[in-house]
PDB file of C-alpha atoms and ligand atoms in Angstrom:
ATOM      1  CA  MET A1324    -115.692 -42.263 -28.698  1.00 87.00           C
ATOM      2  CA  LYS A1325    -112.929 -42.925 -31.202  1.00 95.00           C
ATOM      3  CA  THR A1326    -112.409 -40.519 -34.119  1.00 97.00           C
ATOM      4  CA  HIS A1327    -111.538 -42.041 -37.501  1.00 97.00           C
ATOM      5  CA  VAL A1328    -109.923 -39.477 -39.822  1.00 98.00           C
ATOM      6  CA  VAL A1329    -109.986 -40.468 -43.492  1.00 98.00           C
ATOM      7  CA  TYR A1330    -108.631 -38.346 -46.313  1.00 98.00           C
ATOM      8  CA  PHE A1331    -107.235 -38.175 -49.807  1.00 98.00           C
ATOM      9  CA  SER A1332    -104.766 -35.290 -49.778  1.00 98.00           C
ATOM     10  CA  ALA A1333    -102.073 -34.963 -52.441  1.00 98.00           C
ATOM     11  CA  THR A1334    -100.611 -31.640 -51.286  1.00 98.00           C
ATOM     12  CA  TYR A1335    -101.491 -32.072 -47.601  1.00 98.00           C
ATOM     13  CA  THR A1336    -103.930 -29.176 -47.088  1.00 98.00           C
ATOM     14  CA  THR A1337    -106.982 -31.460 -46.724  1.00 98.00           C
ATOM     15  CA  ARG A1338    -104.970 -33.535 -44.259  1.00 98.00           C
ATOM     16  CA  ALA A1339    -104.093 -30.445 -42.202  1.00 98.00           C
ATOM     17  CA  ILE A1340    -107.722 -29.286 -42.012  1.00 98.00           C
ATOM     18  CA  CYS A1341    -109.086 -32.742 -41.098  1.00 98.00           C
ATOM     19  CA  GLU A1342    -106.444 -33.149 -38.407  1.00 97.00           C
ATOM     20  CA  GLN A1343    -107.211 -29.713 -36.973  1.00 97.00           C
ATOM     21  CA  ILE A1344    -110.889 -30.664 -36.716  1.00 97.00           C
ATOM     22  CA  ALA A1345    -110.142 -33.998 -35.023  1.00 95.00           C
ATOM     23  CA  ASP A1346    -107.606 -32.376 -32.667  1.00 94.00           C
ATOM     24  CA  ALA A1347    -110.184 -29.864 -31.458  1.00 92.00           C
ATOM     25  CA  TRP A1348    -111.676 -32.480 -29.125  1.00 82.00           C
ATOM     26  CA  THR A1349    -109.750 -34.988 -27.072  1.00 74.00           C
ATOM     27  CA  SER A1350    -110.389 -38.479 -28.272  1.00 78.00           C
ATOM     28  CA  GLU A1351    -108.505 -41.484 -29.513  1.00 93.00           C
ATOM     29  CA  THR A1352    -107.794 -40.919 -33.205  1.00 96.00           C
ATOM     30  CA  GLN A1353    -107.145 -43.368 -36.024  1.00 96.00           C
ATOM     31  CA  VAL A1354    -105.917 -41.949 -39.335  1.00 97.00           C
ATOM     32  CA  TYR A1355    -106.439 -43.515 -42.778  1.00 97.00           C
ATOM     33  CA  ASP A1356    -104.545 -41.699 -45.527  1.00 98.00           C
ATOM     34  CA  VAL A1357    -105.829 -43.212 -48.780  1.00 97.00           C
ATOM     35  CA  THR A1358    -103.871 -40.876 -51.085  1.00 98.00           C
ATOM     36  CA  ASN A1359    -101.119 -43.316 -51.836  1.00 94.00           C
ATOM     37  CA  ASP A1360    -102.609 -46.448 -50.329  1.00 89.00           C
ATOM     38  CA  ASP A1361    -105.013 -48.713 -52.174  1.00 86.00           C
ATOM     39  CA  SER A1362    -104.512 -51.663 -49.809  1.00 90.00           C
ATOM     40  CA  LEU A1363    -107.498 -51.148 -47.487  1.00 89.00           C
ATOM     41  CA  ARG A1364    -110.589 -53.240 -48.110  1.00 90.00           C
ATOM     42  CA  GLU A1365    -113.884 -52.694 -46.278  1.00 95.00           C
ATOM     43  CA  VAL A1366    -113.484 -50.780 -43.007  1.00 97.00           C
ATOM     44  CA  GLN A1367    -116.440 -50.818 -40.580  1.00 98.00           C
ATOM     45  CA  ILE A1368    -116.716 -47.754 -38.339  1.00 98.00           C
ATOM     46  CA  PRO A1369    -118.816 -48.623 -35.239  1.00 97.00           C
ATOM     47  CA  SER A1370    -121.901 -46.610 -34.323  1.00 95.00           C
ATOM     48  CA  GLU A1371    -120.380 -45.161 -31.132  1.00 94.00           C
ATOM     49  CA  ASP A1372    -117.378 -43.722 -33.030  1.00 96.00           C
ATOM     50  CA  VAL A1373    -117.140 -40.701 -35.331  1.00 96.00           C
ATOM     51  CA  LEU A1374    -115.758 -40.283 -38.839  1.00 97.00           C
ATOM     52  CA  VAL A1375    -114.092 -37.176 -40.267  1.00 98.00           C
ATOM     53  CA  MET A1376    -113.752 -37.593 -44.050  1.00 98.00           C
ATOM     54  CA  GLY A1377    -111.900 -35.038 -46.188  1.00 98.00           C
ATOM     55  CA  ILE A1378    -111.384 -34.598 -49.916  1.00 98.00           C
ATOM     56  CA  PRO A1379    -109.831 -31.930 -52.127  1.00 98.00           C
ATOM     57  CA  VAL A1380    -112.113 -30.559 -54.857  1.00 98.00           C
ATOM     58  CA  TYR A1381    -111.057 -31.477 -58.400  1.00 97.00           C
ATOM     59  CA  ALA A1382    -113.140 -29.790 -61.123  1.00 97.00           C
ATOM     60  CA  GLY A1383    -115.998 -29.330 -58.678  1.00 98.00           C
ATOM     61  CA  ARG A1384    -116.124 -33.024 -57.703  1.00 98.00           C
ATOM     62  CA  ILE A1385    -114.427 -35.624 -55.489  1.00 98.00           C
ATOM     63  CA  PRO A1386    -111.228 -36.742 -57.299  1.00 97.00           C
ATOM     64  CA  THR A1387    -112.249 -39.793 -59.345  1.00 95.00           C
ATOM     65  CA  MET A1388    -109.493 -42.005 -57.978  1.00 94.00           C
ATOM     66  CA  ALA A1389    -110.445 -41.120 -54.380  1.00 97.00           C
ATOM     67  CA  VAL A1390    -114.096 -42.155 -54.752  1.00 97.00           C
ATOM     68  CA  GLU A1391    -113.488 -45.900 -54.866  1.00 94.00           C
ATOM     69  CA  ARG A1392    -111.096 -45.817 -51.889  1.00 96.00           C
ATOM     70  CA  LEU A1393    -113.472 -43.713 -49.772  1.00 98.00           C
ATOM     71  CA  GLN A1394    -116.460 -45.953 -50.602  1.00 97.00           C
ATOM     72  CA  ARG A1395    -114.775 -48.739 -48.610  1.00 97.00           C
ATOM     73  CA  PHE A1396    -115.588 -47.020 -45.289  1.00 98.00           C
ATOM     74  CA  LYS A1397    -118.922 -48.222 -43.944  1.00 98.00           C
ATOM     75  CA  GLY A1398    -120.868 -46.870 -40.986  1.00 98.00           C
ATOM     76  CA  GLN A1399    -123.581 -48.300 -38.750  1.00 96.00           C
ATOM     77  CA  HIS A1400    -125.577 -45.065 -38.363  1.00 94.00           C
ATOM     78  CA  THR A1401    -122.188 -43.653 -37.364  1.00 96.00           C
ATOM     79  CA  LYS A1402    -121.991 -39.878 -37.060  1.00 96.00           C
ATOM     80  CA  ALA A1403    -119.727 -38.194 -39.588  1.00 97.00           C
ATOM     81  CA  ILE A1404    -118.253 -34.829 -40.552  1.00 98.00           C
ATOM     82  CA  ALA A1405    -117.684 -34.076 -44.253  1.00 98.00           C
ATOM     83  CA  VAL A1406    -114.853 -31.778 -45.340  1.00 99.00           C
ATOM     84  CA  ALA A1407    -114.205 -30.456 -48.860  1.00 99.00           C
ATOM     85  CA  VAL A1408    -111.104 -28.342 -49.481  1.00 99.00           C
ATOM     86  CA  TYR A1409    -110.823 -26.184 -52.579  1.00 98.00           C
ATOM     87  CA  GLY A1410    -108.481 -23.696 -54.169  1.00 98.00           C
ATOM     88  CA  ASN A1411    -110.630 -20.553 -53.927  1.00 98.00           C
ATOM     89  CA  ARG A1412    -112.482 -21.027 -57.254  1.00 98.00           C
ATOM     90  CA  ASP A1413    -115.526 -23.050 -56.133  1.00 98.00           C
ATOM     91  CA  TYR A1414    -116.449 -26.401 -54.644  1.00 98.00           C
ATOM     92  CA  ASP A1415    -119.512 -26.827 -56.893  1.00 98.00           C
ATOM     93  CA  ASP A1416    -121.015 -30.290 -56.197  1.00 98.00           C
ATOM     94  CA  ALA A1417    -118.113 -31.872 -54.277  1.00 98.00           C
ATOM     95  CA  LEU A1418    -119.508 -31.426 -50.753  1.00 98.00           C
ATOM     96  CA  LEU A1419    -122.950 -32.693 -51.807  1.00 98.00           C
ATOM     97  CA  GLU A1420    -121.318 -35.679 -53.515  1.00 98.00           C
ATOM     98  CA  LEU A1421    -119.375 -36.408 -50.312  1.00 98.00           C
ATOM     99  CA  THR A1422    -122.394 -36.158 -48.000  1.00 98.00           C
ATOM    100  CA  ASP A1423    -124.448 -38.329 -50.417  1.00 98.00           C
ATOM    101  CA  MET A1424    -121.658 -40.923 -50.428  1.00 98.00           C
ATOM    102  CA  LEU A1425    -121.478 -40.948 -46.632  1.00 98.00           C
ATOM    103  CA  HIS A1426    -125.253 -41.354 -46.248  1.00 98.00           C
ATOM    104  CA  ALA A1427    -125.279 -44.196 -48.807  1.00 98.00           C
ATOM    105  CA  ASN A1428    -122.544 -45.947 -46.811  1.00 98.00           C
ATOM    106  CA  GLY A1429    -124.316 -45.880 -43.446  1.00 97.00           C
ATOM    107  CA  PHE A1430    -123.166 -42.575 -41.932  1.00 97.00           C
ATOM    108  CA  GLN A1431    -125.220 -39.705 -40.498  1.00 96.00           C
ATOM    109  CA  VAL A1432    -123.545 -36.440 -41.446  1.00 97.00           C
ATOM    110  CA  ILE A1433    -123.963 -33.911 -38.631  1.00 97.00           C
ATOM    111  CA  GLY A1434    -121.639 -31.200 -39.970  1.00 98.00           C
ATOM    112  CA  ALA A1435    -120.096 -30.371 -43.335  1.00 98.00           C
ATOM    113  CA  GLY A1436    -117.681 -27.666 -44.394  1.00 98.00           C
ATOM    114  CA  ALA A1437    -116.054 -26.321 -47.554  1.00 99.00           C
ATOM    115  CA  PHE A1438    -112.720 -24.722 -46.683  1.00 98.00           C
ATOM    116  CA  ILE A1439    -110.194 -22.856 -48.802  1.00 98.00           C
ATOM    117  CA  ALA A1440    -106.543 -23.831 -49.254  1.00 98.00           C
ATOM    118  CA  ARG A1441    -103.665 -22.989 -51.565  1.00 98.00           C
ATOM    119  CA  HIS A1442    -104.473 -23.949 -55.154  1.00 98.00           C
ATOM    120  CA  CYS A1443    -102.116 -26.808 -55.997  1.00 98.00           C
ATOM    121  CA  ILE A1444    -102.021 -26.029 -59.739  1.00 98.00           C
ATOM    122  CA  PHE A1445    -102.121 -22.221 -59.467  1.00 98.00           C
ATOM    123  CA  PRO A1446    -100.378 -21.604 -56.098  1.00 98.00           C
ATOM    124  CA  GLN A1447    -100.529 -17.814 -56.435  1.00 97.00           C
ATOM    125  CA  VAL A1448    -104.193 -18.232 -55.551  1.00 98.00           C
ATOM    126  CA  ALA A1449    -104.937 -18.710 -51.813  1.00 98.00           C
ATOM    127  CA  THR A1450    -101.164 -19.026 -51.315  1.00 98.00           C
ATOM    128  CA  HIS A1451    -100.951 -19.089 -47.521  1.00 98.00           C
ATOM    129  CA  ARG A1452    -104.280 -20.675 -46.776  1.00 98.00           C
ATOM    130  CA  PRO A1453    -105.525 -22.044 -44.531  1.00 98.00           C
ATOM    131  CA  ASP A1454    -104.249 -19.006 -42.587  1.00 98.00           C
ATOM    132  CA  ALA A1455    -104.804 -17.792 -39.018  1.00 98.00           C
ATOM    133  CA  GLU A1456    -108.313 -16.513 -39.828  1.00 98.00           C
ATOM    134  CA  ASP A1457    -109.232 -19.835 -41.434  1.00 98.00           C
ATOM    135  CA  LYS A1458    -107.940 -21.710 -38.416  1.00 98.00           C
ATOM    136  CA  VAL A1459    -110.320 -19.784 -36.137  1.00 98.00           C
ATOM    137  CA  VAL A1460    -113.235 -20.699 -38.428  1.00 98.00           C
ATOM    138  CA  ILE A1461    -112.140 -24.356 -38.558  1.00 98.00           C
ATOM    139  CA  ASP A1462    -111.894 -24.503 -34.742  1.00 98.00           C
ATOM    140  CA  ARG A1463    -115.367 -22.960 -34.398  1.00 98.00           C
ATOM    141  CA  PHE A1464    -116.731 -25.531 -36.861  1.00 98.00           C
ATOM    142  CA  ALA A1465    -115.079 -28.371 -34.920  1.00 98.00           C
ATOM    143  CA  THR A1466    -116.470 -27.130 -31.597  1.00 97.00           C
ATOM    144  CA  ARG A1467    -120.017 -26.881 -32.974  1.00 97.00           C
ATOM    145  CA  CYS A1468    -119.714 -30.368 -34.497  1.00 97.00           C
ATOM    146  CA  HIS A1469    -118.518 -31.698 -31.159  1.00 95.00           C
ATOM    147  CA  THR A1470    -121.595 -30.269 -29.403  1.00 94.00           C
ATOM    148  CA  LEU A1471    -123.806 -32.010 -31.983  1.00 94.00           C
ATOM    149  CA  LEU A1472    -121.875 -35.267 -31.549  1.00 92.00           C
ATOM    150  CA  MET A1473    -122.552 -35.220 -27.810  1.00 90.00           C
ATOM    151  CA  GLN A1474    -126.324 -34.882 -28.255  1.00 87.00           C
ATOM    152  CA  GLU A1475    -128.333 -38.058 -27.657  1.00 77.00           C
ATOM    153  CA  THR A1476    -130.636 -38.202 -30.682  1.00 72.00           C
ATOM    154  CA  ASN A1477    -132.032 -41.197 -32.524  1.00 71.00           C
ATOM    155  CA  HIS A1478    -133.636 -39.479 -35.483  1.00 80.00           C
ATOM    156  CA  LEU A1479    -131.278 -36.976 -37.029  1.00 86.00           C
ATOM    157  CA  PRO A1480    -132.445 -34.758 -39.887  1.00 91.00           C
ATOM    158  CA  THR A1481    -130.592 -35.014 -43.213  1.00 94.00           C
ATOM    159  CA  ILE A1482    -128.052 -32.260 -43.599  1.00 97.00           C
ATOM    160  CA  GLN A1483    -128.610 -29.793 -46.457  1.00 98.00           C
ATOM    161  CA  VAL A1484    -125.451 -28.586 -48.224  1.00 98.00           C
ATOM    162  CA  LYS A1485    -124.805 -26.529 -51.349  1.00 98.00           C
ATOM    163  CA  GLY A1486    -124.585 -28.378 -54.675  1.00 98.00           C
ATOM    164  CA  ASN A1487    -126.686 -29.817 -57.494  1.00 98.00           C
ATOM    165  CA  ARG A1488    -127.795 -33.259 -58.639  1.00 98.00           C
ATOM    166  CA  PRO A1489    -126.962 -34.588 -61.135  1.00 98.00           C
ATOM    167  CA  TYR A1490    -123.420 -33.544 -60.250  1.00 98.00           C
ATOM    168  CA  ARG A1491    -121.349 -31.742 -62.876  1.00 97.00           C
ATOM    169  CA  GLU A1492    -119.351 -33.941 -65.257  1.00 94.00           C
ATOM    170  CA  PRO A1493    -115.928 -34.863 -63.798  1.00 87.00           C
ATOM    171  CA  GLY A1494    -113.177 -32.850 -65.517  1.00 81.00           C
ATOM    172  CA  LYS A1495    -109.701 -33.930 -66.546  1.00 79.00           C
ATOM    173  CA  ALA A1496    -106.865 -31.453 -65.954  1.00 81.00           C
ATOM    174  CA  ALA A1497    -104.824 -30.905 -69.124  1.00 90.00           C
ATOM    175  CA  LEU A1498    -101.735 -29.469 -67.438  1.00 96.00           C
ATOM    176  CA  ARG A1499     -98.840 -31.704 -66.368  1.00 97.00           C
ATOM    177  CA  PRO A1500     -95.785 -30.973 -64.191  1.00 97.00           C
ATOM    178  CA  THR A1501     -92.263 -31.623 -65.483  1.00 97.00           C
ATOM    179  CA  SER A1502     -88.783 -31.877 -63.903  1.00 97.00           C
ATOM    180  CA  ASP A1503     -85.894 -29.567 -64.776  1.00 97.00           C
ATOM    181  CA  GLU A1504     -82.099 -29.918 -64.535  1.00 97.00           C
ATOM    182  CA  ALA A1505     -82.234 -29.543 -60.709  1.00 97.00           C
ATOM    183  CA  CYS A1506     -83.515 -33.148 -60.491  1.00 97.00           C
ATOM    184  CA  ASN A1507     -81.003 -35.397 -58.720  1.00 97.00           C
ATOM    185  CA  ALA A1508     -83.021 -38.567 -59.369  1.00 97.00           C
ATOM    186  CA  CYS A1509     -83.690 -39.142 -55.628  1.00 97.00           C
ATOM    187  CA  GLY A1510     -86.982 -40.860 -56.537  1.00 97.00           C
ATOM    188  CA  LYS A1511     -89.092 -39.231 -53.803  1.00 98.00           C
ATOM    189  CA  CYS A1512     -91.669 -37.947 -56.286  1.00 98.00           C
ATOM    190  CA  ALA A1513     -91.948 -41.387 -57.901  1.00 98.00           C
ATOM    191  CA  ARG A1514     -92.453 -43.114 -54.537  1.00 97.00           C
ATOM    192  CA  LEU A1515     -95.118 -40.656 -53.383  1.00 97.00           C
ATOM    193  CA  CYS A1516     -97.043 -40.105 -56.637  1.00 98.00           C
ATOM    194  CA  PRO A1517    -100.603 -41.383 -55.992  1.00 97.00           C
ATOM    195  CA  THR A1518    -100.961 -42.801 -59.514  1.00 96.00           C
ATOM    196  CA  GLY A1519     -97.504 -44.270 -60.100  1.00 97.00           C
ATOM    197  CA  ALA A1520     -97.067 -41.909 -63.055  1.00 97.00           C
ATOM    198  CA  ILE A1521     -93.358 -41.191 -62.456  1.00 98.00           C
ATOM    199  CA  SER A1522     -90.623 -43.668 -63.416  1.00 96.00           C
ATOM    200  CA  LEU A1523     -88.540 -44.658 -60.353  1.00 95.00           C
ATOM    201  CA  ALA A1524     -85.651 -45.660 -62.612  1.00 94.00           C
ATOM    202  CA  ASN A1525     -85.770 -42.350 -64.503  1.00 94.00           C
ATOM    203  CA  PRO A1526     -87.806 -39.802 -62.474  1.00 91.00           C
ATOM    204  CA  PRO A1527     -88.037 -37.019 -65.071  1.00 91.00           C
ATOM    205  CA  GLN A1528     -90.022 -39.491 -67.170  1.00 94.00           C
ATOM    206  CA  THR A1529     -93.734 -39.069 -66.404  1.00 95.00           C
ATOM    207  CA  ASP A1530     -96.673 -40.986 -67.861  1.00 96.00           C
ATOM    208  CA  ASN A1531     -99.002 -38.119 -68.715  1.00 95.00           C
ATOM    209  CA  GLU A1532    -101.960 -40.477 -69.145  1.00 95.00           C
ATOM    210  CA  LYS A1533    -101.628 -41.670 -65.534  1.00 96.00           C
ATOM    211  CA  CYS A1534    -100.887 -38.213 -64.073  1.00 97.00           C
ATOM    212  CA  ILE A1535    -103.890 -36.470 -62.460  1.00 96.00           C
ATOM    213  CA  ALA A1536    -102.072 -33.124 -61.976  1.00 97.00           C
ATOM    214  CA  CYS A1537    -102.444 -33.445 -58.191  1.00 98.00           C
ATOM    215  CA  GLY A1538     -99.254 -31.478 -57.455  1.00 98.00           C
ATOM    216  CA  ARG A1539     -97.779 -33.889 -54.913  1.00 98.00           C
ATOM    217  CA  CYS A1540     -94.492 -34.357 -56.822  1.00 98.00           C
ATOM    218  CA  ILE A1541     -94.038 -30.574 -56.764  1.00 98.00           C
ATOM    219  CA  VAL A1542     -94.469 -30.174 -53.004  1.00 98.00           C
ATOM    220  CA  VAL A1543     -92.334 -33.176 -52.029  1.00 98.00           C
ATOM    221  CA  CYS A1544     -89.389 -32.513 -54.379  1.00 98.00           C
ATOM    222  CA  PRO A1545     -86.361 -31.511 -52.248  1.00 98.00           C
ATOM    223  CA  THR A1546     -84.687 -29.616 -55.117  1.00 98.00           C
ATOM    224  CA  GLN A1547     -87.768 -27.732 -56.407  1.00 98.00           C
ATOM    225  CA  SER A1548     -87.219 -29.422 -59.746  1.00 98.00           C
ATOM    226  CA  ARG A1549     -90.859 -30.360 -60.399  1.00 98.00           C
ATOM    227  CA  ASN A1550     -93.334 -27.731 -61.512  1.00 98.00           C
ATOM    228  CA  PHE A1551     -96.003 -26.776 -64.000  1.00 98.00           C
ATOM    229  CA  ARG A1552     -94.216 -24.905 -66.793  1.00 97.00           C
ATOM    230  CA  GLY A1553     -94.534 -23.564 -70.299  1.00 96.00           C
ATOM    231  CA  GLU A1554     -96.430 -20.907 -72.196  1.00 97.00           C
ATOM    232  CA  ILE A1555     -99.800 -22.657 -72.015  1.00 96.00           C
ATOM    233  CA  TYR A1556     -99.463 -23.010 -68.238  1.00 97.00           C
ATOM    234  CA  GLU A1557     -98.324 -19.389 -67.774  1.00 97.00           C
ATOM    235  CA  GLY A1558    -101.300 -18.152 -69.821  1.00 97.00           C
ATOM    236  CA  ALA A1559    -103.747 -20.324 -67.888  1.00 97.00           C
ATOM    237  CA  ALA A1560    -102.255 -19.186 -64.557  1.00 98.00           C
ATOM    238  CA  GLN A1561    -102.585 -15.522 -65.499  1.00 98.00           C
ATOM    239  CA  LYS A1562    -106.260 -15.965 -66.414  1.00 98.00           C
ATOM    240  CA  PHE A1563    -106.965 -18.083 -63.332  1.00 98.00           C
ATOM    241  CA  ASN A1564    -105.287 -15.625 -60.961  1.00 98.00           C
ATOM    242  CA  ALA A1565    -107.264 -12.718 -62.434  1.00 98.00           C
ATOM    243  CA  ALA A1566    -110.598 -14.564 -62.289  1.00 98.00           C
ATOM    244  CA  PHE A1567    -110.297 -16.299 -58.912  1.00 98.00           C
ATOM    245  CA  GLY A1568    -107.821 -14.262 -56.867  1.00 97.00           C
ATOM    246  CA  ALA A1569    -110.440 -12.555 -54.664  1.00 98.00           C
ATOM    247  CA  ARG A1570    -110.577 -14.099 -51.204  1.00 98.00           C
ATOM    248  CA  ARG A1571    -113.426 -16.529 -50.554  1.00 98.00           C
ATOM    249  CA  GLU A1572    -114.506 -17.693 -47.112  1.00 98.00           C
ATOM    250  CA  ALA A1573    -115.389 -21.091 -45.708  1.00 98.00           C
ATOM    251  CA  GLU A1574    -119.003 -22.279 -45.836  1.00 98.00           C
ATOM    252  CA  VAL A1575    -120.297 -24.594 -43.110  1.00 98.00           C
ATOM    253  CA  PHE A1576    -123.518 -26.580 -42.681  1.00 98.00           C
ATOM    254  CA  TYR A1577    -125.059 -28.430 -39.728  1.00 98.00           C
ATOM    255  CA  ILE A1578    -128.055 -30.703 -39.158  1.00 96.00           C
TER     256      ILE A1578
HETATM  257  C1  FMN B1404    -107.064 -31.621 -60.991  1.00 50.77           C
HETATM  258  C2  FMN B1404    -107.429 -30.527 -60.029  1.00 50.77           C
HETATM  259  C3  FMN B1404    -108.638 -29.883 -60.121  1.00 50.77           C
HETATM  260  C4  FMN B1404    -108.957 -28.863 -59.212  1.00 50.77           C
HETATM  261  N1  FMN B1404    -110.197 -28.281 -59.294  1.00 50.77           N
HETATM  262  C5  FMN B1404    -110.537 -27.308 -58.429  1.00 50.77           C
HETATM  263  C6  FMN B1404    -111.830 -26.704 -58.480  1.00 50.77           C
HETATM  264  O1  FMN B1404    -112.718 -27.118 -59.221  1.00 50.77           O
HETATM  265  N2  FMN B1404    -112.076 -25.655 -57.650  1.00 50.77           N
HETATM  266  C7  FMN B1404    -111.136 -25.172 -56.803  1.00 50.77           C
HETATM  267  O2  FMN B1404    -111.397 -24.164 -56.153  1.00 50.77           O
HETATM  268  N3  FMN B1404    -109.907 -25.774 -56.660  1.00 50.77           N
HETATM  269  C8  FMN B1404    -109.603 -26.835 -57.451  1.00 50.77           C
HETATM  270  N4  FMN B1404    -108.386 -27.456 -57.329  1.00 50.77           N
HETATM  271  C9  FMN B1404    -107.486 -27.061 -56.240  1.00 50.77           C
HETATM  272  C10 FMN B1404    -107.565 -28.004 -55.031  1.00 50.77           C
HETATM  273  O3  FMN B1404    -108.891 -28.241 -54.676  1.00 50.77           O
HETATM  274  C11 FMN B1404    -106.832 -27.361 -53.831  1.00 50.77           C
HETATM  275  O4  FMN B1404    -105.526 -27.005 -54.181  1.00 50.77           O
HETATM  276  C12 FMN B1404    -106.803 -28.273 -52.601  1.00 50.77           C
HETATM  277  O5  FMN B1404    -106.299 -27.504 -51.540  1.00 50.77           O
HETATM  278  C13 FMN B1404    -105.911 -29.482 -52.771  1.00 50.77           C
HETATM  279  O6  FMN B1404    -105.988 -30.270 -51.611  1.00 50.77           O
HETATM  280  P1  FMN B1404    -104.766 -31.162 -51.058  1.00 50.77           P
HETATM  281  O7  FMN B1404    -103.706 -30.192 -50.588  1.00 50.77           O
HETATM  282  O8  FMN B1404    -105.342 -31.931 -49.950  1.00 50.77           O
HETATM  283  O9  FMN B1404    -104.295 -31.990 -52.208  1.00 50.77           O
HETATM  284  C14 FMN B1404    -108.037 -28.472 -58.206  1.00 50.77           C
HETATM  285  C15 FMN B1404    -106.816 -29.143 -58.119  1.00 50.77           C
HETATM  286  C16 FMN B1404    -106.514 -30.170 -59.012  1.00 50.77           C
HETATM  287  C17 FMN B1404    -105.219 -30.900 -58.877  1.00 50.77           C
HETATM  288  S1  SF4 B1405     -88.233 -35.566 -56.032  1.00 50.77           S
HETATM  289 FE1  SF4 B1405     -87.310 -33.967 -57.303  1.00 50.77          FE
HETATM  290  S2  SF4 B1405     -85.124 -34.389 -57.247  1.00 50.77           S
HETATM  291 FE2  SF4 B1405     -86.159 -36.246 -56.539  1.00 50.77          FE
HETATM  292  S3  SF4 B1405     -86.444 -37.494 -58.407  1.00 50.77           S
HETATM  293 FE3  SF4 B1405     -88.288 -36.278 -58.174  1.00 50.77          FE
HETATM  294  S4  SF4 B1405     -87.939 -34.430 -59.404  1.00 50.77           S
HETATM  295 FE4  SF4 B1405     -85.959 -35.425 -59.079  1.00 50.77          FE
HETATM  296  S1  SF4 B1406     -96.872 -36.985 -61.582  1.00 50.77           S
HETATM  297 FE1  SF4 B1406     -98.949 -36.211 -61.644  1.00 50.77          FE
HETATM  298  S2  SF4 B1406    -100.141 -37.664 -60.411  1.00 50.77           S
HETATM  299 FE2  SF4 B1406     -97.962 -37.986 -59.906  1.00 50.77          FE
HETATM  300  S3  SF4 B1406     -97.584 -36.679 -58.116  1.00 50.77           S
HETATM  301 FE3  SF4 B1406     -97.044 -35.471 -59.932  1.00 50.77          FE
HETATM  302  S4  SF4 B1406     -98.908 -34.330 -60.417  1.00 50.77           S
HETATM  303 FE4  SF4 B1406     -99.521 -36.013 -59.042  1.00 50.77          FE
END
């Protein structure tokens, strides 16, 4: 049994959680990071293998630009695990959207989880998550999924996860990060930006129409030059921290 790990993960928390799940059982692993890579066409995942697919939650949904890339993975009644990672506000319809997408593309979802990680726009919320407690929960989830993967069953029930159809309208984040005088024009942010929004020739220059506020440029910048700034951001952060600072816990679902 080979494990295929597929994720969109701008600030690397979804990646970390998917990898922890796949590492919990010994198997050959193949990783597809579609965050900054639009080159893959259709990828067939054979029935005897397993897929772990992870997405961050953006405005309660799968990030719009991730949907098309993730749709290219096709199963042949292949068993799959769905992972949604969110910044402690809510995951709304994102996990349901992901399990629906997997079923439509030939997968049988046997386990699904919504896990909490540092909020990439408001990092004072869920700052150090996933933490040690989360890791125990993630390991337990992985172990239970592994038991289900080992069961010989032809007719699997359809997993029931939290969420509503029709899904909520996709939102568009209004906030945009900027560079300050610490920028040394190394170009790392421009090379790693998933949407190509940052000018390689002049990195402080950002195309705000292309930017999806994913936060990657902030976490990869070696000089801490990139950040969300300004009065509007500070006000929004204060309100967000007050409303969504209370710790939430992971929610997991099985067939
Ligand atoms: C545009 C945008 C929208 C977001 N919307 C939500 C949301 O609806 N609920 C939530 O709890 N977190 C939300 N977040 C936070 C991310 O889900 C969270 O930081 C996640 O850990 C990011 O995953 P990554 O590290 O793999 O990029 C949002 C982040 C961005 C950039
Ligand atoms: S990664 Fe940081 S230092 Fe490098 S170009 Fe981008 S903002 Fe400037
Ligand atoms: S410029 Fe926008 S889209 Fe590009 S990495 Fe930064 S936050 Fe993400």
